[in-house]
Structures are given as C-alpha cells and as structure tokens.
Short mmCIF file of N, CA, C and O in Angstrom, two decimals:
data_model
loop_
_atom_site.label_atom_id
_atom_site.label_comp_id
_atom_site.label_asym_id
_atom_site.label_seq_id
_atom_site.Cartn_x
_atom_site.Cartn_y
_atom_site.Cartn_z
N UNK A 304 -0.44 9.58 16.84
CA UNK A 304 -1.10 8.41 16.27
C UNK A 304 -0.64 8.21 14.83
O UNK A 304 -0.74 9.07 13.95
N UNK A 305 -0.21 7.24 14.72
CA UNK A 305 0.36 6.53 13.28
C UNK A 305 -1.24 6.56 12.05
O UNK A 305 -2.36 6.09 12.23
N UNK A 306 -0.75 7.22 11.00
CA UNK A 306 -1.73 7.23 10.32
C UNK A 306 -1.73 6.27 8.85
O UNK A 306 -0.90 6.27 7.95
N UNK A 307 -3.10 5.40 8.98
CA UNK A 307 -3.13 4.27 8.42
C UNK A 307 -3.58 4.27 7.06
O UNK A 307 -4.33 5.23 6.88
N UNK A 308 -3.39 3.37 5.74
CA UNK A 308 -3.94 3.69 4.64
C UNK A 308 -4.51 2.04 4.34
O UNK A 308 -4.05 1.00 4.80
N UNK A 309 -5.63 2.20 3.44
CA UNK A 309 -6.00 0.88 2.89
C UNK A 309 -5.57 1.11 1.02
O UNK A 309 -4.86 1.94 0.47
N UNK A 310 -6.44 -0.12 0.42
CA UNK A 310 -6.37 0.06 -0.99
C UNK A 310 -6.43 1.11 -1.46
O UNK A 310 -5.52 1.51 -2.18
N UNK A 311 -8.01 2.22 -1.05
CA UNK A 311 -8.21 3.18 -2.12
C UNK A 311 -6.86 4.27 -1.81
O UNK A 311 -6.52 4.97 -2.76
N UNK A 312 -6.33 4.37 -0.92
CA UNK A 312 -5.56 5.42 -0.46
C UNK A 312 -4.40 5.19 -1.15
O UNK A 312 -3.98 5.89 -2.07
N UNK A 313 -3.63 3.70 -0.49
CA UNK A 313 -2.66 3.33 -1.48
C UNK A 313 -3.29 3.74 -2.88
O UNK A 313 -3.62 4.89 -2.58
N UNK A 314 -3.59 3.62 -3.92
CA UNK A 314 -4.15 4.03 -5.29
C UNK A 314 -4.32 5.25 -5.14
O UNK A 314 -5.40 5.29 -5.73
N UNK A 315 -4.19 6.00 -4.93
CA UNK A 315 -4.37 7.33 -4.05
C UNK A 315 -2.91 8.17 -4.72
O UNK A 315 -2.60 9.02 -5.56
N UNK A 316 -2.04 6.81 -3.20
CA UNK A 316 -0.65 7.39 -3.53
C UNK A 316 0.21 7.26 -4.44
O UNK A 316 1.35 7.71 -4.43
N UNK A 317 -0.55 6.33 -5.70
CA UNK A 317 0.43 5.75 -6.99
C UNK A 317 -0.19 6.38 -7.65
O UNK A 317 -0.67 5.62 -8.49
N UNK A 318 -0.48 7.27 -7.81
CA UNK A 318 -1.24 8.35 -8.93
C UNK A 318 -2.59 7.84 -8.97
O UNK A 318 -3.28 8.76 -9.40
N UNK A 319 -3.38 6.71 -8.71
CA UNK A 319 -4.83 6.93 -9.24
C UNK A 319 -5.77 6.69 -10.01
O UNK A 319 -6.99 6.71 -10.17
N UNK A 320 -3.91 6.23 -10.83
CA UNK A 320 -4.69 5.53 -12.46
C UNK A 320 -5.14 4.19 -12.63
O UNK A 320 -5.62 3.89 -13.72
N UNK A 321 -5.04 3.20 -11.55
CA UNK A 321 -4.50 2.30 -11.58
C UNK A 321 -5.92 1.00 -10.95
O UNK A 321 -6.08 1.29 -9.77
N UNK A 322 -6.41 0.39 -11.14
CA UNK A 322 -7.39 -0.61 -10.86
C UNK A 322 -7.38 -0.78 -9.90
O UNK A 322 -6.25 -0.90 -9.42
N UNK A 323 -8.54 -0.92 -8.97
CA UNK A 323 -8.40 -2.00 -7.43
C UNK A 323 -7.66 -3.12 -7.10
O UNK A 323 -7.09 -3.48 -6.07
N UNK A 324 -7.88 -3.84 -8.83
CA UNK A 324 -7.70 -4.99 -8.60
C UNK A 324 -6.12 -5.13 -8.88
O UNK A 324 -5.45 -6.09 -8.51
N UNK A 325 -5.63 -3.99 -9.61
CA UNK A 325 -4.03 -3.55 -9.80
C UNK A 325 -3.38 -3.44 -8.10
O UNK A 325 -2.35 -4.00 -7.71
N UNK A 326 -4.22 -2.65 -7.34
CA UNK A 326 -3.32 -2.01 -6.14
C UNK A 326 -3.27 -3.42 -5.87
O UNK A 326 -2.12 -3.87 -5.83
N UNK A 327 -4.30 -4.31 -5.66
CA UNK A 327 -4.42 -5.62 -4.56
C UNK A 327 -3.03 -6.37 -5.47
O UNK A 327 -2.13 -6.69 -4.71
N UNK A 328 -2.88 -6.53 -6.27
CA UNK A 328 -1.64 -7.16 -7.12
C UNK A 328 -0.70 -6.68 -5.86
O UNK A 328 -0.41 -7.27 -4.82
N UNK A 329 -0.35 -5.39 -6.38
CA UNK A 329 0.91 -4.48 -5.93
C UNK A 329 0.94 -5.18 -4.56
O UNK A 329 1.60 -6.17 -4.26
N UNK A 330 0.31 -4.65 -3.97
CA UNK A 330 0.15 -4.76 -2.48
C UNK A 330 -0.02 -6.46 -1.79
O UNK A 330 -0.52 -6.76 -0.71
N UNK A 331 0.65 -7.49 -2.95
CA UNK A 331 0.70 -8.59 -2.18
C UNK A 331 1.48 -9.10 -3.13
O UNK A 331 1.03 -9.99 -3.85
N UNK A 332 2.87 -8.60 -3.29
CA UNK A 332 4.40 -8.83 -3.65
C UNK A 332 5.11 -8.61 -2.71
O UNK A 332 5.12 -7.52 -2.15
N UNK A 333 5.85 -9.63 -2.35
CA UNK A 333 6.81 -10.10 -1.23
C UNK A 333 7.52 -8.83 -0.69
O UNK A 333 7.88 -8.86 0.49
N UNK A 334 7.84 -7.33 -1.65
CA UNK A 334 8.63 -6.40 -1.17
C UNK A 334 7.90 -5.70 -1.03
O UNK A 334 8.35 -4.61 -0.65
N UNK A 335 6.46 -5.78 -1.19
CA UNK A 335 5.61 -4.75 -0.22
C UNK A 335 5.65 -4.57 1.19
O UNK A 335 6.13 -5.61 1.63
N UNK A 336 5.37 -3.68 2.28
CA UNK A 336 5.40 -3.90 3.39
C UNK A 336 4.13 -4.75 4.03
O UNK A 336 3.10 -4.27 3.55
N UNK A 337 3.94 -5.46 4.63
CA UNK A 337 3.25 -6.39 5.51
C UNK A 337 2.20 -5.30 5.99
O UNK A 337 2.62 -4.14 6.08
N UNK A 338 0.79 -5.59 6.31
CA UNK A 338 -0.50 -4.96 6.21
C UNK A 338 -0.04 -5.05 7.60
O UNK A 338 0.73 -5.99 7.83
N UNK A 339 -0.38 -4.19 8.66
CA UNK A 339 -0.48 -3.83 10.35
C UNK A 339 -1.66 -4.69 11.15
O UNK A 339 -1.72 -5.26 12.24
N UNK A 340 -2.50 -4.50 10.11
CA UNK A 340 -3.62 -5.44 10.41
C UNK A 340 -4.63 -6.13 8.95
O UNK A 340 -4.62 -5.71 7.80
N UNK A 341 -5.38 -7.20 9.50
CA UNK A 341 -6.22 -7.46 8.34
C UNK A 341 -7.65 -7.42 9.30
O UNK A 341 -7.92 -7.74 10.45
N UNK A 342 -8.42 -6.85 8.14
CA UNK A 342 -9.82 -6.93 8.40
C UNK A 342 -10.94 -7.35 7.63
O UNK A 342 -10.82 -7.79 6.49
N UNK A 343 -12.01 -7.24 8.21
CA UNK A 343 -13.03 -7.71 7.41
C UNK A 343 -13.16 -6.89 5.93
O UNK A 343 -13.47 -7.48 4.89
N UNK A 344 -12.93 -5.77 5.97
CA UNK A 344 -13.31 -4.97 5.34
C UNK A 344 -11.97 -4.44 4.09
O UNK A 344 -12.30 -3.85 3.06
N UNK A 345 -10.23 -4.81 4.46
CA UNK A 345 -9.71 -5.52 4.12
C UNK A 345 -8.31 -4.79 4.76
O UNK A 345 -8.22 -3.97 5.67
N UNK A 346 -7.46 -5.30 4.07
CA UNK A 346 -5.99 -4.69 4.80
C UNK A 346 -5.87 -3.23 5.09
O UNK A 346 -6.48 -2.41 4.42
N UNK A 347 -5.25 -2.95 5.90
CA UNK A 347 -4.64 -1.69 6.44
C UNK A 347 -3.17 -1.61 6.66
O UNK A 347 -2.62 -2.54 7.25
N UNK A 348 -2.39 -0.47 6.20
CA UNK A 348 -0.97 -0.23 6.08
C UNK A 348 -0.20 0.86 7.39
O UNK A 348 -0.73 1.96 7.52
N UNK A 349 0.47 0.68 7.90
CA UNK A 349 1.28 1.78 8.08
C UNK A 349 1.48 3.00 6.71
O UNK A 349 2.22 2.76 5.75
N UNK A 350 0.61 4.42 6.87
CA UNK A 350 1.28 5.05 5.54
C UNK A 350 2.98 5.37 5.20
O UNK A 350 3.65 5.48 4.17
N UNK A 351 3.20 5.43 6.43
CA UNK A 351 4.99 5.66 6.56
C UNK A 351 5.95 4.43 5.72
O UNK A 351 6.85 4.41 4.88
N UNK A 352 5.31 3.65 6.34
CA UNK A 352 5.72 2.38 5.03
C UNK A 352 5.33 2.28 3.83
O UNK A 352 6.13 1.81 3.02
N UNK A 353 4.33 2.58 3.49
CA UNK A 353 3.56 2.82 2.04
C UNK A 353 4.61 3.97 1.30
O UNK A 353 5.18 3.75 0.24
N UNK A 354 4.75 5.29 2.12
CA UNK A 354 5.64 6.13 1.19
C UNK A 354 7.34 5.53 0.93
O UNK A 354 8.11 5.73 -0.02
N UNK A 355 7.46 4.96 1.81
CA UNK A 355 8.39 4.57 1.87
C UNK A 355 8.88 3.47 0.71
O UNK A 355 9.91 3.47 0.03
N UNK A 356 7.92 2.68 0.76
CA UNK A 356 8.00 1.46 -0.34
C UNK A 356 7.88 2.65 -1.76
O UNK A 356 8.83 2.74 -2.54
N UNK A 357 7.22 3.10 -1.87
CA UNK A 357 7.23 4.36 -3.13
C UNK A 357 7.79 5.32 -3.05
O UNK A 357 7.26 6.29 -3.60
N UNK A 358 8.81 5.49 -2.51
CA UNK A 358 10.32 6.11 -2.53
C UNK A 358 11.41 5.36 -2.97
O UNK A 358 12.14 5.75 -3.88
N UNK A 359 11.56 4.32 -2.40
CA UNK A 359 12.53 3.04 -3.06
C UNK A 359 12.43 2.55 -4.62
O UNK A 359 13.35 2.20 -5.35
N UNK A 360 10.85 2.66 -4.94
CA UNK A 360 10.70 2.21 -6.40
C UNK A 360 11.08 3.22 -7.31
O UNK A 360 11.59 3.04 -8.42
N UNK A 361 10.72 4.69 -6.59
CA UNK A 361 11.03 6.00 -7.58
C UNK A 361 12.45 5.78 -8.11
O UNK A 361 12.87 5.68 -9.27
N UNK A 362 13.32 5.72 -6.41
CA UNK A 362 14.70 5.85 -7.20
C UNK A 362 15.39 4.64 -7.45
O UNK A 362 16.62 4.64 -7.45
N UNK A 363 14.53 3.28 -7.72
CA UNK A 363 15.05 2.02 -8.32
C UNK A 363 15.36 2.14 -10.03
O UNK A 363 16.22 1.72 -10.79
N UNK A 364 13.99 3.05 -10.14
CA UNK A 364 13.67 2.95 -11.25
C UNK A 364 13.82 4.10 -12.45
O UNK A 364 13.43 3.86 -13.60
#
C-alpha cells in the first residue's frame, strides 16, 4: 500500500519550520506533484512524489 501524506506531513518533510499557510503556497506551484486525491478535510499526496519533488529542489539548489 502506497503511503500517503497531507499538509502537516509535507511540513513535516521540509523541516517544520515553515507555516500551514507556507506548505499550502508550496504545494500549489505548477512543479509540485498533483494531490492523488482531494478531500474534505484537504489534499492528500503520494509520499514517493513528495520526496521526490524534495530531492530535485535539494540538488537544484
């Protein structure tokens, strides 16, 4: 089973430091990966894509 992350997790995986209202930024820029699903309660990620997108930025940057 594919294991899923939302906001707090993403913030989680960017160190932590970073606002809710920061991740929701991050997380709805065109080179983010696309949420798997949306819910009431609010988006959900593939985490494999999440590390992934924060592997690419490490060594962009």
């Amino acid at each position: 089973m594919e294991e899923l992350v939302g906001v707090a997790e993403i913030r989680d995986m960017l160190g932590g430091n970073l606002s809710r209202q920061r991740v929701h930024v991050i997380t709805s820029h065109r080179d983010f990966p696309a949420p798997i699903q949306k819910l009431r309660m609010g988006n959900v990620w593939l985490k494999r894509d999440v590390e992934e997108w924060i592997r690419n930025r490490q060594a962009a940057g």
